[in-house]
Coordinates of C-alpha atoms in Angstrom, one line a residue:
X1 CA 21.4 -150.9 10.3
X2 CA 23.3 -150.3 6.8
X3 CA 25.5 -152.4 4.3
X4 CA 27.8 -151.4 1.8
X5 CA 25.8 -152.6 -1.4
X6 CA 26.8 -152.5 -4.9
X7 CA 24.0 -150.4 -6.8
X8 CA 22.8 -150.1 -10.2
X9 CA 21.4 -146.3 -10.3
X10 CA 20.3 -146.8 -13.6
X11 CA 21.8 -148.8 -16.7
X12 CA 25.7 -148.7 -17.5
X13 CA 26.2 -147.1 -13.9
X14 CA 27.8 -149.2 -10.7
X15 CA 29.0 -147.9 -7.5
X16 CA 28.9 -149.0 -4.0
X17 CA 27.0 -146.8 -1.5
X18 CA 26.1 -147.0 2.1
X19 CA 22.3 -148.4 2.3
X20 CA 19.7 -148.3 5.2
X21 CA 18.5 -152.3 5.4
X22 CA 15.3 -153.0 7.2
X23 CA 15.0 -154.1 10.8
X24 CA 15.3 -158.0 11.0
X25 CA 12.3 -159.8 12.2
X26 CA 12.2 -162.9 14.4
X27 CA 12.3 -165.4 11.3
X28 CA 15.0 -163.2 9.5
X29 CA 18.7 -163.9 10.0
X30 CA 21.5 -161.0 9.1
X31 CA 24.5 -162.2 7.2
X32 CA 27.8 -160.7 6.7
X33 CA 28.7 -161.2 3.5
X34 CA 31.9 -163.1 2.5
X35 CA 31.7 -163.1 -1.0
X36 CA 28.9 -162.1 -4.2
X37 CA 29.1 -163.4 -7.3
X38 CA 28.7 -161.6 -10.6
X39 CA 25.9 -163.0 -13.4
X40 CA 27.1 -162.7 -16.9
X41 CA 23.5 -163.5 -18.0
X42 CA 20.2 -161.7 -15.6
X43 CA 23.3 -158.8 -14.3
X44 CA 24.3 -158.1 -17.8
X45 CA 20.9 -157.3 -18.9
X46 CA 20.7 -155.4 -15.6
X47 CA 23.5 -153.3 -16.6
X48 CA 22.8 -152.6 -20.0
X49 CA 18.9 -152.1 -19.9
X50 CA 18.1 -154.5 -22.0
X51 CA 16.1 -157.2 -19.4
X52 CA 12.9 -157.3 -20.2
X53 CA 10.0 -156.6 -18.2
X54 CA 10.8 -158.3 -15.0
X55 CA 8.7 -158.2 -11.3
X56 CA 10.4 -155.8 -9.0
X57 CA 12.7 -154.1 -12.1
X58 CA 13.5 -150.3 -11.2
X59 CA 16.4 -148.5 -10.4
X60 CA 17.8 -147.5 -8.7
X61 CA 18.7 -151.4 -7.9
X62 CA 20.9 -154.0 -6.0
X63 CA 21.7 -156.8 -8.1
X64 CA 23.2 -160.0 -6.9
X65 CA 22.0 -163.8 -6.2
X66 CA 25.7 -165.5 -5.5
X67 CA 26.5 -164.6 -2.2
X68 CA 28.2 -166.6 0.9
X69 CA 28.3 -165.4 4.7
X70 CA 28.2 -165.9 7.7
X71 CA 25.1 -165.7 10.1
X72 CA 26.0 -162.7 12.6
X73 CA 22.2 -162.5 14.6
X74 CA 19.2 -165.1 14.3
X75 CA 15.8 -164.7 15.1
X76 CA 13.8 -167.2 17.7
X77 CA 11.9 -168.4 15.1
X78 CA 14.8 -168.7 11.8
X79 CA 15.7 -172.0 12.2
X80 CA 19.5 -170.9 12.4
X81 CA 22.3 -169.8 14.5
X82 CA 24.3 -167.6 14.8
X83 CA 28.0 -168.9 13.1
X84 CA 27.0 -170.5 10.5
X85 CA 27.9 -169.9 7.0
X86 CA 24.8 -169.6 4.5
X87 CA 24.5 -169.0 0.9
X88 CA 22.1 -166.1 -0.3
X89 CA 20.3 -166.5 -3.7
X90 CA 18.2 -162.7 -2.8
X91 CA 17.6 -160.6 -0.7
X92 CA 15.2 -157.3 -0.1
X93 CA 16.1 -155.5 2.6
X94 CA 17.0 -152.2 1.5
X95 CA 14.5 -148.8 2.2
X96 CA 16.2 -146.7 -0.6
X97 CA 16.8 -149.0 -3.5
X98 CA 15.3 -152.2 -5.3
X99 CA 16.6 -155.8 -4.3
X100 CA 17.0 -157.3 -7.7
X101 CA 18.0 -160.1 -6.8
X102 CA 19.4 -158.1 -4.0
X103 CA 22.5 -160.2 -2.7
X104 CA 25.6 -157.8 -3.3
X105 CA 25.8 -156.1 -0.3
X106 CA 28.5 -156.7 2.8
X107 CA 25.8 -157.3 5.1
X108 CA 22.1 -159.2 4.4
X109 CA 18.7 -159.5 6.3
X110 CA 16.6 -162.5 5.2
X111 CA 14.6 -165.0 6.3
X112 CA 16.3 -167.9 7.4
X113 CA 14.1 -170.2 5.9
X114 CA 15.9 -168.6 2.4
X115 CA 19.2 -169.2 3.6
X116 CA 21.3 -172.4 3.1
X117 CA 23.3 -173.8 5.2
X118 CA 26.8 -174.6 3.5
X119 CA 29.6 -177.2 4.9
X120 CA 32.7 -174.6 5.2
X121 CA 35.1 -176.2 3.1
X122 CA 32.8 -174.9 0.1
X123 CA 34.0 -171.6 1.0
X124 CA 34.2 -168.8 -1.7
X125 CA 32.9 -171.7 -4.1
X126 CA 29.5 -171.4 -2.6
X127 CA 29.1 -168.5 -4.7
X128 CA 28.7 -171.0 -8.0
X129 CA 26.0 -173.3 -5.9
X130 CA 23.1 -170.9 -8.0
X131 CA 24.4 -171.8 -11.2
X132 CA 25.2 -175.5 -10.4
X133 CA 21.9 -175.8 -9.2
X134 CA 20.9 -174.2 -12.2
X135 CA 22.4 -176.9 -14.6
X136 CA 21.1 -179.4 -12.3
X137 CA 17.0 -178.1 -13.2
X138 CA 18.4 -177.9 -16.5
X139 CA 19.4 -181.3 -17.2
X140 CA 16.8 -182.4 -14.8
X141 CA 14.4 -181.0 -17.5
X142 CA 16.2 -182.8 -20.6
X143 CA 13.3 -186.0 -21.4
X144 CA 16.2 -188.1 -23.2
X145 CA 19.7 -188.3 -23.7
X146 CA 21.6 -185.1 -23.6
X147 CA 23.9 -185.5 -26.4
X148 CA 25.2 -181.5 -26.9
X149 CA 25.4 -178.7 -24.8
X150 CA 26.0 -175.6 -26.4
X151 CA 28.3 -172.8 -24.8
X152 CA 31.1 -173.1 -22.2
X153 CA 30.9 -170.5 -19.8
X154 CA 30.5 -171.5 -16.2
X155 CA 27.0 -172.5 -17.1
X156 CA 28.0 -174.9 -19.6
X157 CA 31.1 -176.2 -17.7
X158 CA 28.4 -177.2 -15.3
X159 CA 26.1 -178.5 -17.4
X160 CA 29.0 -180.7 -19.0
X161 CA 30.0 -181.6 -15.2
X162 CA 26.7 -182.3 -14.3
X163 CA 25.7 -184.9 -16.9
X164 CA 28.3 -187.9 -15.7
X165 CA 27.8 -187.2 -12.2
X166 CA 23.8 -187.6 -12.5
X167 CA 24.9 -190.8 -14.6
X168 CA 24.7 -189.9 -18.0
X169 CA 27.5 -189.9 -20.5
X170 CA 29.8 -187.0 -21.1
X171 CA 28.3 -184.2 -23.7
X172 CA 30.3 -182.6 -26.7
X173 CA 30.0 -179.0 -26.3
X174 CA 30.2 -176.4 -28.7
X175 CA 32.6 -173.1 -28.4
X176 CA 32.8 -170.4 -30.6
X177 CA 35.7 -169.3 -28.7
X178 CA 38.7 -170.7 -28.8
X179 CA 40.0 -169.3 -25.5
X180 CA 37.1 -171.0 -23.8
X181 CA 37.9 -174.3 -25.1
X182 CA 40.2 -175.2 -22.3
X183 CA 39.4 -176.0 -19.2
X184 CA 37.6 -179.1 -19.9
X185 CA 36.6 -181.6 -17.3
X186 CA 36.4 -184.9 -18.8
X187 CA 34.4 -184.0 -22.0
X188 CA 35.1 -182.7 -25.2
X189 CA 35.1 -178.6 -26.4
X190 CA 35.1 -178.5 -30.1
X191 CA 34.1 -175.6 -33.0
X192 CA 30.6 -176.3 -34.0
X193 CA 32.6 -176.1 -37.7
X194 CA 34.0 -179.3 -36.7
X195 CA 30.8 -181.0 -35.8
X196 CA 29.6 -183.2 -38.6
X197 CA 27.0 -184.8 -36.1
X198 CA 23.2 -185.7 -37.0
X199 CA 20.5 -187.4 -35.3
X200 CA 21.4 -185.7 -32.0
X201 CA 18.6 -186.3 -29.5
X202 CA 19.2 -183.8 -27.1
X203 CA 20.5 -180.6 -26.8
X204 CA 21.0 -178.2 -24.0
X205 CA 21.9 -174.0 -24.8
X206 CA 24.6 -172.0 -22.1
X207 CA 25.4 -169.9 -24.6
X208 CA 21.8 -167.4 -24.8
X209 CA 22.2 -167.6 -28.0
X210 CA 18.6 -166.4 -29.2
X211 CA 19.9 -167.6 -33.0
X212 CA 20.5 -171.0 -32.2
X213 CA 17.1 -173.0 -32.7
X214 CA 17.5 -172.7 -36.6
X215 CA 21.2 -173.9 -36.4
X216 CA 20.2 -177.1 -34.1
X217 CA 17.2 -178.3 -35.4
X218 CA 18.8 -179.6 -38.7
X219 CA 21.4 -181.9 -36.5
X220 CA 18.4 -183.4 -35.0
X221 CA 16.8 -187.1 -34.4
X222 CA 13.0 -187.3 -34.9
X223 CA 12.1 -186.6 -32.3
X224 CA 14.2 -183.8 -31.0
X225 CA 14.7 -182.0 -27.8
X226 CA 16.3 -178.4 -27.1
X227 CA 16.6 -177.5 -23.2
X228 CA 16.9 -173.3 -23.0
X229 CA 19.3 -172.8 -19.8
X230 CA 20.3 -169.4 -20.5
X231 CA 18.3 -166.4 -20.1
X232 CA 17.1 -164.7 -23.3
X233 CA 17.0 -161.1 -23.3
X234 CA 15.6 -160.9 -27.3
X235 CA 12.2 -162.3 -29.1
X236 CA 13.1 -166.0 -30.2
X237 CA 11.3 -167.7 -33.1
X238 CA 12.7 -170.5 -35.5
X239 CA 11.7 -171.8 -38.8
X240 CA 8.4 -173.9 -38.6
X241 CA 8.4 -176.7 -41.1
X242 CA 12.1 -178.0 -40.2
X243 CA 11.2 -178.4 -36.9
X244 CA 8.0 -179.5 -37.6
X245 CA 10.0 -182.5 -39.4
X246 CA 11.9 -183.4 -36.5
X247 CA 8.3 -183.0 -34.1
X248 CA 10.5 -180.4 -31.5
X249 CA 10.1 -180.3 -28.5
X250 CA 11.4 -177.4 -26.7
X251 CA 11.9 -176.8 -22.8
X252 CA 12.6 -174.4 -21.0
X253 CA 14.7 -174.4 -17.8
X254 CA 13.6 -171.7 -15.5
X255 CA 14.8 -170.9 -11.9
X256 CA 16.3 -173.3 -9.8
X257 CA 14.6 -174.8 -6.6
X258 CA 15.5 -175.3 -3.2
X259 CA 15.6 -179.2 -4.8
X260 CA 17.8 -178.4 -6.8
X261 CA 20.3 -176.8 -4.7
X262 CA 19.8 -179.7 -2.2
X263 CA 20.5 -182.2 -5.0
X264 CA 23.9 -180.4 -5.6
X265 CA 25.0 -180.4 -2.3
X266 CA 24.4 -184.1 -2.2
X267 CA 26.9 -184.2 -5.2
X268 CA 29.3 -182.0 -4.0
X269 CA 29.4 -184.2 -0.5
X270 CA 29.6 -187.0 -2.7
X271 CA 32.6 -186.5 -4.6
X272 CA 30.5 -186.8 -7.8
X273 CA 30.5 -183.3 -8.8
X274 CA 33.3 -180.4 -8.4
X275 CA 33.0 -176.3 -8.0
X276 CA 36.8 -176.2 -8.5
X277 CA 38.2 -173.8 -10.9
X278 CA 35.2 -171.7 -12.2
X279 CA 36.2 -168.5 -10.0
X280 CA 39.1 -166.9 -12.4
X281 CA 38.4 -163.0 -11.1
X282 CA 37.8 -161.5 -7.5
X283 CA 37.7 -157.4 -7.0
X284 CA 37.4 -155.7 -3.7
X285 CA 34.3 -153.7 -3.6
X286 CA 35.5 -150.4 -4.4
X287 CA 36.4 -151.8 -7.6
X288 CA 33.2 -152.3 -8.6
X289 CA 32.8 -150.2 -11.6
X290 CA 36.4 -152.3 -13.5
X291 CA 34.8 -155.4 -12.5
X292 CA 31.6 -155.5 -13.7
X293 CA 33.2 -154.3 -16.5
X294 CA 35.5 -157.0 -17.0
X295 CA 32.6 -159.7 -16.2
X296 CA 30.7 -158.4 -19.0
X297 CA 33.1 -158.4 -21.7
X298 CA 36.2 -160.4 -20.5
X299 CA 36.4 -163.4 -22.7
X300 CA 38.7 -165.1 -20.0
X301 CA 36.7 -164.5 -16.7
X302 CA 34.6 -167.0 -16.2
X303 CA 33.3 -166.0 -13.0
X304 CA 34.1 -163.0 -11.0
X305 CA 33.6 -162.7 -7.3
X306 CA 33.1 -159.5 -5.3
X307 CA 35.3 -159.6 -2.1
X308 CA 33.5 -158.0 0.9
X309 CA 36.8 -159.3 3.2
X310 CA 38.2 -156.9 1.2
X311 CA 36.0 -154.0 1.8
X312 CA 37.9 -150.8 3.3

């Protein structure tokens, strides 16, 4: 069995390739891909070579944990059927490359038991159920109020979604950007210029800013919380005695859990919590090489999607 996967043969290089998968199993299910998502954060290091030591890393590699397909064979002992549509945070199923994370390929063998099963008017959205369930862990993790979330990428835009529909108030969010100061769901997108704020109890960082402990800590209550949601491909420190003054507690949101993609689903049925209007990008797969390209350093795509319907 093979799969046309996108592959990083080594840092600043992308193409697509025909790969050998592995033979499914009885608990493994194989999945025709619909659609992958692109990370701007963990792909991006990937890319570049700059992630840091990491379980698994080696090229040549296939990245991916954002896909959406449909269930085309199921073992007696997955738990799933055939039809169904599934989202894919990983897979490692390939004999001639590494699976990190291993979802951007047209075709996926994995244990059911790491699929999910998806209601199908989600659709294409599906692809953004990793990140939302990744601001879900992160505010999950904030001990107080949340009263600033830095960044407004899709990560943020979650985030700042996820906040009123768990029951807490709207955030103000900082933007360097201006172009990515629209787009706001309910909240407010301001320059941090404009901020005059202090005695902010809780902050959570999109943005991977590994700078932005020193800028926070003086807008602080005592005591004061920073949630890191981004990943952080550089050394982070901060000035002691400052936020020694403001006793700082720092958290760290690290990968999602299958509780908290089940808590977003639960949202999403709901009506308390949209995926609407994230996806601004979508490339067929021979394309791969532009849109990467344009994921990484696009100021205006929020998210881009890979288009296995689209595949030749």
């Amino acid at each position: 069995m093979e799969a046309a996967g996108v592959i990083f043969e080594r840092p600043g290089s992308v193409a697509v390739r025909r790969l050998a998968l592995t033979a499914p199993g009885p608990a493994d299910v194989v999945v025709e891909t619909l659609a992958s998502g692109v990370s701007t954060g963990t792909e991006k290091l990937l890319f570049t070579g700059t992630m840091p030591a990491f379980p698994g890393l080696t090229y040549p590699l296939v990245p991916g944990y954002e896909s959406v397909g449909r269930i085309v064979e199921a073992g007696e002992s997955s738990g799933r059927t055939v039809g169904s549509l599934v989202f894919v945070a990983g897979a490692a199923c390939y004999t001639e490359a590494a699976g990190l994370f291993g979802a951007t390929a047209s075709r996926l063998v994995v244990p059911g038991a790491r699929t999910v099963e998806i209601d199908e008017t989600l659709g294409e959205e599906a692809v953004l159920l990793a990140l939302a369930a990744t601001a879900h862990h992160a505010v999950s993790r904030a001990g107080g109020p949340v009263d600033l979330v830095v960044g407004h990428g899709v990560l943020g835009r979650l985030i700042s979604r996820m906040l009123p529909a768990l029951g807490r108030p709207d955030p103000i969010v900082w933007e360097i950007n201006p172009d990515r100061r629209r787009g706001a769901d309910g909240y407010a997108v301001i320059d941090p210029a404009d901020d005059t704020r202090t005695g902010l109890a809780g902050v959570i960082d999109a943005s991977g800013d590994t700078g932005l402990i020193d800028r926070i800590v003086p807008r602080l209550s005592r005591p004061g919380e920073i949630v890191l949601a981004g990943f952080y491909g550089e050394r982070i420190d901060f000035r002691f005695t400052p936020a020694f003054m403001r006793e700082l507690r720092l958290s760290i949101a690290a990968e999602f859990t299958p509780a908290d993609v089940t808590a977003v689903l639960a949202l999403i049925a709901a009506g308390r919590l949209s995926l609407s209007g994230l996806i601004t990008h979508r490339a067929a797969p021979a394309a791969a090489q532009s849109a990467y390209r344009t994921a990484f350093e696009d100021a205006d795509c929020l998210k881009m999607v890979i288009d296995w319907r689209t595949a030749a």
